[in-house]
PDB file of C-alpha atoms in Angstrom:
ATOM      1  CA  MET A 110      11.572  -5.193 -30.176  1.00  0.00           C
ATOM      2  CA  ASN A 111       8.621  -6.899 -28.514  1.00  0.00           C
ATOM      3  CA  ASP A 112      10.899  -7.864 -25.608  1.00  0.00           C
ATOM      4  CA  VAL A 113      11.895  -4.229 -25.137  1.00  0.00           C
ATOM      5  CA  VAL A 114       8.254  -3.097 -25.183  1.00  0.00           C
ATOM      6  CA  GLU A 115       7.270  -5.787 -22.677  1.00  0.00           C
ATOM      7  CA  PHE A 116      10.210  -4.837 -20.452  1.00  0.00           C
ATOM      8  CA  GLY A 117       9.154  -1.181 -20.556  1.00  0.00           C
ATOM      9  CA  GLU A 118       5.540  -1.991 -19.745  1.00  0.00           C
ATOM     10  CA  ARG A 119       6.520  -4.173 -16.790  1.00  0.00           C
ATOM     11  CA  LEU A 120       8.835  -1.461 -15.458  1.00  0.00           C
ATOM     12  CA  VAL A 121       6.131   1.192 -15.800  1.00  0.00           C
ATOM     13  CA  ALA A 122       3.734  -1.090 -13.899  1.00  0.00           C
ATOM     14  CA  LEU A 123       6.290  -1.436 -11.099  1.00  0.00           C
ATOM     15  CA  GLY A 124       6.748   2.334 -10.991  1.00  0.00           C
ATOM     16  CA  ASN A 125       2.992   2.828 -10.771  1.00  0.00           C
ATOM     17  CA  GLN A 126       2.844   0.345  -7.900  1.00  0.00           C
ATOM     18  CA  VAL A 127       5.476   2.296  -5.965  1.00  0.00           C
ATOM     19  CA  ASN A 128       3.744   5.605  -6.716  1.00  0.00           C
ATOM     20  CA  GLY A 129       0.415   4.178  -5.570  1.00  0.00           C
ATOM     21  CA  TRP A 130       1.910   2.928  -2.311  1.00  0.00           C
ATOM     22  CA  ILE A 131       3.470   6.323  -1.548  1.00  0.00           C
ATOM     23  CA  ASN A 132       0.357   8.262  -2.586  1.00  0.00           C
ATOM     24  CA  ASN A 133      -1.866   6.167  -0.313  1.00  0.00           C
ATOM     25  CA  ASN A 134       0.383   6.867   2.667  1.00  0.00           C
ATOM     26  CA  VAL A 135       0.507  10.582   1.848  1.00  0.00           C
ATOM     27  CA  PHE A 136      -3.306  10.653   1.656  1.00  0.00           C
ATOM     28  CA  ILE A 137      -3.525   9.079   5.116  1.00  0.00           C
ATOM     29  CA  LEU A 138      -1.231  11.737   6.601  1.00  0.00           C
ATOM     30  CA  HIS A 139      -2.952  14.675   4.880  1.00  0.00           C
ATOM     31  CA  THR A 140      -6.328  13.421   6.091  1.00  0.00           C
ATOM     32  CA  ALA A 141      -5.122  12.946   9.669  1.00  0.00           C
ATOM     33  CA  ALA A 142      -3.409  16.353   9.732  1.00  0.00           C
ATOM     34  CA  LYS A 143      -6.807  18.012   9.223  1.00  0.00           C
ATOM     35  CA  LEU A 144      -8.376  16.406  12.302  1.00  0.00           C
ATOM     36  CA  SER A 145      -9.144  18.848  15.111  1.00  0.00           C
ATOM     37  CA  GLU A 146      -7.220  16.708  17.609  1.00  0.00           C
ATOM     38  CA  ILE A 147      -4.068  16.947  15.488  1.00  0.00           C
ATOM     39  CA  ALA A 148      -4.554  20.642  14.669  1.00  0.00           C
ATOM     40  CA  SER A 149      -4.806  21.375  18.397  1.00  0.00           C
ATOM     41  CA  MET A 150      -1.036  20.721  18.707  1.00  0.00           C
ATOM     42  CA  ASP A 151      -1.853  19.295  22.120  1.00  0.00           C
ATOM     43  CA  GLY A 152       0.115  16.089  22.661  1.00  0.00           C
ATOM     44  CA  LEU A 153      -2.545  14.532  24.886  1.00  0.00           C
ATOM     45  CA  GLN A 154      -5.212  14.990  22.205  1.00  0.00           C
ATOM     46  CA  GLN A 155      -2.915  13.893  19.399  1.00  0.00           C
ATOM     47  CA  LYS A 156      -1.552  10.682  20.917  1.00  0.00           C
ATOM     48  CA  PRO A 157      -4.747   8.525  20.687  1.00  0.00           C
ATOM     49  CA  VAL A 158      -5.122   9.478  17.005  1.00  0.00           C
ATOM     50  CA  LEU A 159      -1.509   8.601  16.260  1.00  0.00           C
ATOM     51  CA  GLU A 160      -1.844   5.255  18.039  1.00  0.00           C
ATOM     52  CA  THR A 161      -4.976   4.419  16.026  1.00  0.00           C
ATOM     53  CA  ILE A 162      -3.279   5.230  12.713  1.00  0.00           C
ATOM     54  CA  GLN A 163      -0.272   3.073  13.612  1.00  0.00           C
ATOM     55  CA  LYS A 164      -2.506   0.116  14.487  1.00  0.00           C
ATOM     56  CA  GLN A 165      -4.502   0.464  11.272  1.00  0.00           C
ATOM     57  CA  TYR A 166      -1.356   0.766   9.125  1.00  0.00           C
ATOM     58  CA  PRO A 167       1.240  -1.413  10.895  1.00  0.00           C
ATOM     59  CA  TRP A 168       3.987  -0.806   8.312  1.00  0.00           C
ATOM     60  CA  MET A 169       4.119   2.672   9.847  1.00  0.00           C
ATOM     61  CA  TYR A 170       6.158   1.733  12.889  1.00  0.00           C
ATOM     62  CA  LEU A 171       5.963   5.323  14.148  1.00  0.00           C
ATOM     63  CA  VAL A 172       3.408   8.082  13.538  1.00  0.00           C
ATOM     64  CA  PHE A 173       4.317  11.384  15.142  1.00  0.00           C
ATOM     65  CA  THR A 174       3.925  15.141  15.243  1.00  0.00           C
ATOM     66  CA  VAL A 175       6.572  17.829  15.494  1.00  0.00           C
ATOM     67  CA  GLY A 176       6.222  21.472  16.480  1.00  0.00           C
ATOM     68  CA  THR A 177       7.583  24.330  14.395  1.00  0.00           C
ATOM     69  CA  ASP A 178      10.617  24.329  16.712  1.00  0.00           C
ATOM     70  CA  GLY A 179      11.470  20.771  15.648  1.00  0.00           C
ATOM     71  CA  ILE A 180      10.588  19.199  18.974  1.00  0.00           C
ATOM     72  CA  ASN A 181       8.385  16.098  19.062  1.00  0.00           C
ATOM     73  CA  VAL A 182       4.873  16.890  20.374  1.00  0.00           C
ATOM     74  CA  ALA A 183       3.320  13.403  20.370  1.00  0.00           C
ATOM     75  CA  ARG A 184       4.066   9.919  19.032  1.00  0.00           C
ATOM     76  CA  SER A 185       2.336   6.595  18.594  1.00  0.00           C
ATOM     77  CA  ASP A 186       4.790   4.697  20.811  1.00  0.00           C
ATOM     78  CA  ASP A 187       5.901   5.234  24.406  1.00  0.00           C
ATOM     79  CA  VAL A 188       9.439   6.355  23.617  1.00  0.00           C
ATOM     80  CA  PRO A 189      10.418   9.741  25.139  1.00  0.00           C
ATOM     81  CA  LEU A 190       9.868  12.767  22.901  1.00  0.00           C
ATOM     82  CA  LYS A 191      12.780  13.567  20.578  1.00  0.00           C
ATOM     83  CA  ASP A 192      14.347  16.512  18.807  1.00  0.00           C
ATOM     84  CA  TYR A 193      13.809  16.265  15.033  1.00  0.00           C
ATOM     85  CA  SER A 194      15.042  19.749  14.141  1.00  0.00           C
ATOM     86  CA  ASP A 195      17.995  18.270  12.214  1.00  0.00           C
ATOM     87  CA  ARG A 196      15.792  16.262   9.848  1.00  0.00           C
ATOM     88  CA  GLN A 197      15.367  17.539   6.300  1.00  0.00           C
ATOM     89  CA  TYR A 198      11.675  16.576   6.095  1.00  0.00           C
ATOM     90  CA  TYR A 199      10.945  18.818   9.101  1.00  0.00           C
ATOM     91  CA  LYS A 200      12.895  21.722   7.566  1.00  0.00           C
ATOM     92  CA  ASP A 201      11.140  21.315   4.207  1.00  0.00           C
ATOM     93  CA  VAL A 202       7.635  21.354   5.670  1.00  0.00           C
ATOM     94  CA  VAL A 203       8.125  24.327   8.033  1.00  0.00           C
ATOM     95  CA  ARG A 204       9.599  26.230   5.075  1.00  0.00           C
ATOM     96  CA  GLY A 205       6.394  25.742   3.118  1.00  0.00           C
ATOM     97  CA  LYS A 206       6.481  22.376   1.341  1.00  0.00           C
ATOM     98  CA  ASN A 207       3.197  20.474   1.219  1.00  0.00           C
ATOM     99  CA  LEU A 208       5.040  17.142   1.262  1.00  0.00           C
ATOM    100  CA  SER A 209       8.546  16.017   2.094  1.00  0.00           C
ATOM    101  CA  TRP A 210      10.112  12.598   2.252  1.00  0.00           C
ATOM    102  CA  GLN A 211      13.477  11.384   3.394  1.00  0.00           C
ATOM    103  CA  THR A 212      15.238   8.040   3.529  1.00  0.00           C
ATOM    104  CA  LEU A 213      17.389   7.752   6.620  1.00  0.00           C
ATOM    105  CA  ILE A 214      18.439   5.629   9.562  1.00  0.00           C
ATOM    106  CA  GLY A 215      15.542   5.933  11.990  1.00  0.00           C
ATOM    107  CA  LYS A 216      16.239   7.502  15.386  1.00  0.00           C
ATOM    108  CA  THR A 217      13.868   4.969  16.916  1.00  0.00           C
ATOM    109  CA  SER A 218      14.348   1.854  14.784  1.00  0.00           C
ATOM    110  CA  LYS A 219      18.074   2.366  14.026  1.00  0.00           C
ATOM    111  CA  LYS A 220      17.235   0.799  10.635  1.00  0.00           C
ATOM    112  CA  PRO A 221      16.806   2.169   7.097  1.00  0.00           C
ATOM    113  CA  ALA A 222      13.464   3.928   6.989  1.00  0.00           C
ATOM    114  CA  LEU A 223      11.318   6.141   4.815  1.00  0.00           C
ATOM    115  CA  VAL A 224       9.738   9.164   6.498  1.00  0.00           C
ATOM    116  CA  LEU A 225       6.850  11.024   4.881  1.00  0.00           C
ATOM    117  CA  ALA A 226       5.864  14.411   6.303  1.00  0.00           C
ATOM    118  CA  VAL A 227       3.061  16.913   5.655  1.00  0.00           C
ATOM    119  CA  PRO A 228       2.091  20.212   7.310  1.00  0.00           C
ATOM    120  CA  ILE A 229      -0.396  20.646  10.109  1.00  0.00           C
ATOM    121  CA  LYS A 230      -2.197  23.924   9.441  1.00  0.00           C
ATOM    122  CA  SER A 231      -4.265  26.362  11.477  1.00  0.00           C
ATOM    123  CA  SER A 232      -7.698  27.585  10.413  1.00  0.00           C
ATOM    124  CA  ASP A 233      -6.015  30.529   8.650  1.00  0.00           C
ATOM    125  CA  ASP A 234      -3.755  28.182   6.651  1.00  0.00           C
ATOM    126  CA  GLU A 235      -0.601  28.820   8.675  1.00  0.00           C
ATOM    127  CA  THR A 236       1.769  25.886   9.219  1.00  0.00           C
ATOM    128  CA  ILE A 237       1.743  25.143  12.937  1.00  0.00           C
ATOM    129  CA  GLY A 238       3.400  21.735  12.957  1.00  0.00           C
ATOM    130  CA  VAL A 239       4.445  18.640  11.057  1.00  0.00           C
ATOM    131  CA  MET A 240       2.585  15.334  10.754  1.00  0.00           C
ATOM    132  CA  ALA A 241       4.889  12.448   9.870  1.00  0.00           C
ATOM    133  CA  ALA A 242       5.146   8.685   9.632  1.00  0.00           C
ATOM    134  CA  ALA A 243       8.260   6.541   9.656  1.00  0.00           C
ATOM    135  CA  MET A 244       8.023   3.209   7.887  1.00  0.00           C
ATOM    136  CA  THR A 245      10.381   0.427   7.063  1.00  0.00           C
ATOM    137  CA  VAL A 246      11.284   0.066   3.417  1.00  0.00           C
ATOM    138  CA  ASP A 247      10.355  -3.635   3.491  1.00  0.00           C
ATOM    139  CA  ASP A 248       7.013  -3.163   1.714  1.00  0.00           C
ATOM    140  CA  ILE A 249       8.614  -1.314  -1.179  1.00  0.00           C
ATOM    141  CA  SER A 250      11.635  -3.603  -1.193  1.00  0.00           C
ATOM    142  CA  LYS A 251       9.581  -6.795  -1.524  1.00  0.00           C
ATOM    143  CA  SER A 252       8.160  -5.658  -4.848  1.00  0.00           C
ATOM    144  CA  ILE A 253      11.342  -4.146  -6.222  1.00  0.00           C
ATOM    145  CA  ALA A 254      14.055  -6.471  -4.924  1.00  0.00           C
ATOM    146  CA  THR A 255      12.300  -9.547  -6.322  1.00  0.00           C
ATOM    147  CA  TRP A 256      11.492  -7.997  -9.723  1.00  0.00           C
ATOM    148  CA  LYS A 257      13.414  -9.698 -12.514  1.00  0.00           C
ATOM    149  CA  THR A 258      13.393  -9.927 -16.267  1.00  0.00           C
ATOM    150  CA  GLY A 259      15.481 -12.179 -18.489  1.00  0.00           C
ATOM    151  CA  ASN A 260      18.660 -13.666 -17.049  1.00  0.00           C
ATOM    152  CA  THR A 261      20.155 -10.543 -15.515  1.00  0.00           C
ATOM    153  CA  GLY A 262      17.501  -7.824 -15.456  1.00  0.00           C
ATOM    154  CA  HIS A 263      16.522  -6.412 -12.071  1.00  0.00           C
ATOM    155  CA  ALA A 264      15.093  -3.211 -10.610  1.00  0.00           C
ATOM    156  CA  PHE A 265      16.227  -0.914  -7.836  1.00  0.00           C
ATOM    157  CA  LEU A 266      14.920   2.305  -6.306  1.00  0.00           C
ATOM    158  CA  VAL A 267      16.910   5.350  -5.208  1.00  0.00           C
ATOM    159  CA  ASP A 268      15.769   8.626  -3.681  1.00  0.00           C
ATOM    160  CA  GLU A 269      16.335  12.023  -5.303  1.00  0.00           C
ATOM    161  CA  LYS A 270      19.831  12.192  -3.804  1.00  0.00           C
ATOM    162  CA  GLY A 271      20.828   8.803  -5.164  1.00  0.00           C
ATOM    163  CA  TYR A 272      20.623   6.828  -1.908  1.00  0.00           C
ATOM    164  CA  VAL A 273      19.279   3.301  -2.210  1.00  0.00           C
ATOM    165  CA  VAL A 274      15.738   2.726  -0.944  1.00  0.00           C
ATOM    166  CA  ALA A 275      15.283  -0.783  -2.348  1.00  0.00           C
ATOM    167  CA  HIS A 276      17.717  -3.113  -4.099  1.00  0.00           C
ATOM    168  CA  PRO A 277      18.195  -6.889  -4.604  1.00  0.00           C
ATOM    169  CA  ASN A 278      21.476  -6.528  -2.674  1.00  0.00           C
ATOM    170  CA  ARG A 279      20.278  -5.970   0.891  1.00  0.00           C
ATOM    171  CA  GLN A 280      23.705  -4.627   1.898  1.00  0.00           C
ATOM    172  CA  TYR A 281      23.074  -1.641  -0.356  1.00  0.00           C
ATOM    173  CA  VAL A 282      19.869  -0.935   1.576  1.00  0.00           C
ATOM    174  CA  ALA A 283      21.438  -1.450   5.013  1.00  0.00           C
ATOM    175  CA  LYS A 284      24.362   0.854   4.195  1.00  0.00           C
ATOM    176  CA  ARG A 285      22.188   3.364   2.303  1.00  0.00           C
ATOM    177  CA  GLU A 286      24.592   3.059  -0.614  1.00  0.00           C
ATOM    178  CA  ASN A 287      24.736   6.089  -2.903  1.00  0.00           C
ATOM    179  CA  LEU A 288      24.408   5.131  -6.572  1.00  0.00           C
ATOM    180  CA  ASN A 289      24.754   8.550  -8.184  1.00  0.00           C
ATOM    181  CA  ASN A 290      27.807   7.259 -10.048  1.00  0.00           C
ATOM    182  CA  HIS A 291      25.947   4.235 -11.424  1.00  0.00           C
ATOM    183  CA  PRO A 292      25.908   4.734 -15.243  1.00  0.00           C
ATOM    184  CA  LEU A 293      22.128   4.438 -15.419  1.00  0.00           C
ATOM    185  CA  ILE A 294      21.499   7.006 -12.660  1.00  0.00           C
ATOM    186  CA  ALA A 295      24.219   9.335 -13.961  1.00  0.00           C
ATOM    187  CA  ASN A 296      22.680   9.297 -17.451  1.00  0.00           C
ATOM    188  CA  TYR A 297      19.205   9.796 -16.023  1.00  0.00           C
ATOM    189  CA  ARG A 298      20.324  12.954 -14.194  1.00  0.00           C
ATOM    190  CA  LYS A 299      22.254  14.192 -17.237  1.00  0.00           C
ATOM    191  CA  LYS A 300      19.180  13.823 -19.446  1.00  0.00           C
ATOM    192  CA  GLY A 301      17.116  15.980 -17.064  1.00  0.00           C
ATOM    193  CA  TRP A 302      15.212  13.360 -15.075  1.00  0.00           C
ATOM    194  CA  THR A 303      13.304  12.147 -18.125  1.00  0.00           C
ATOM    195  CA  THR A 304      12.563   8.528 -18.979  1.00  0.00           C
ATOM    196  CA  ILE A 305      15.525   6.970 -20.754  1.00  0.00           C
ATOM    197  CA  THR A 306      16.763   3.717 -22.203  1.00  0.00           C
ATOM    198  CA  THR A 307      20.533   3.524 -22.173  1.00  0.00           C
ATOM    199  CA  ARG A 308      23.293   1.001 -22.672  1.00  0.00           C
ATOM    200  CA  PHE A 309      26.108   0.720 -20.143  1.00  0.00           C
ATOM    201  CA  LYS A 310      28.666  -1.700 -18.776  1.00  0.00           C
ATOM    202  CA  THR A 311      28.607  -3.141 -15.271  1.00  0.00           C
ATOM    203  CA  SER A 312      31.570  -2.900 -12.884  1.00  0.00           C
ATOM    204  CA  ASN A 313      32.898  -6.215 -14.231  1.00  0.00           C
ATOM    205  CA  GLY A 314      32.753  -4.967 -17.815  1.00  0.00           C
ATOM    206  CA  GLN A 315      29.624  -6.805 -18.930  1.00  0.00           C
ATOM    207  CA  PRO A 316      27.368  -4.860 -21.326  1.00  0.00           C
TER     208      PRO A 316
END
């Protein structure tokens, strides 16, 4: 029983670490989105701010803004402006969400990435754009992929759609493997997204 309690406590600590990492990045974006330079929706005013944020937080390989039409307004690198109107995080924010995140293959990096996005608002609280940062999943992966307990215990992280964000098997991350059919994830969804402990067998029949 003590082993189970210790396992649970260690897993909760790992979850808190991931939550803290995400919350810190969200705080950075919300704070920046309130700056007058960003709220101007003028690319020339926005770019120096975006470059400064990227230098201060180098795991954000791209910090950028998007207009309500989905077109890139400014970015922290020198890559030509892009159309992000197909991205779910953009759609979520312009439809009223205060935060959206999406794991995807980056248009710039061509690698698995996590994008966090928040609204840019006018003085009368109208959404006039999207402030976003794209970051590699390496920082999250380092903590999760190396987490072990006992002889076989390990941790992995999936997004709300079941796609792998971090996993000891790097191929799962590179391919953005969907683990919705994994017994643990399937049971978690079935139980209503509440904390569970469940027994299951692996693909090779091991309990």
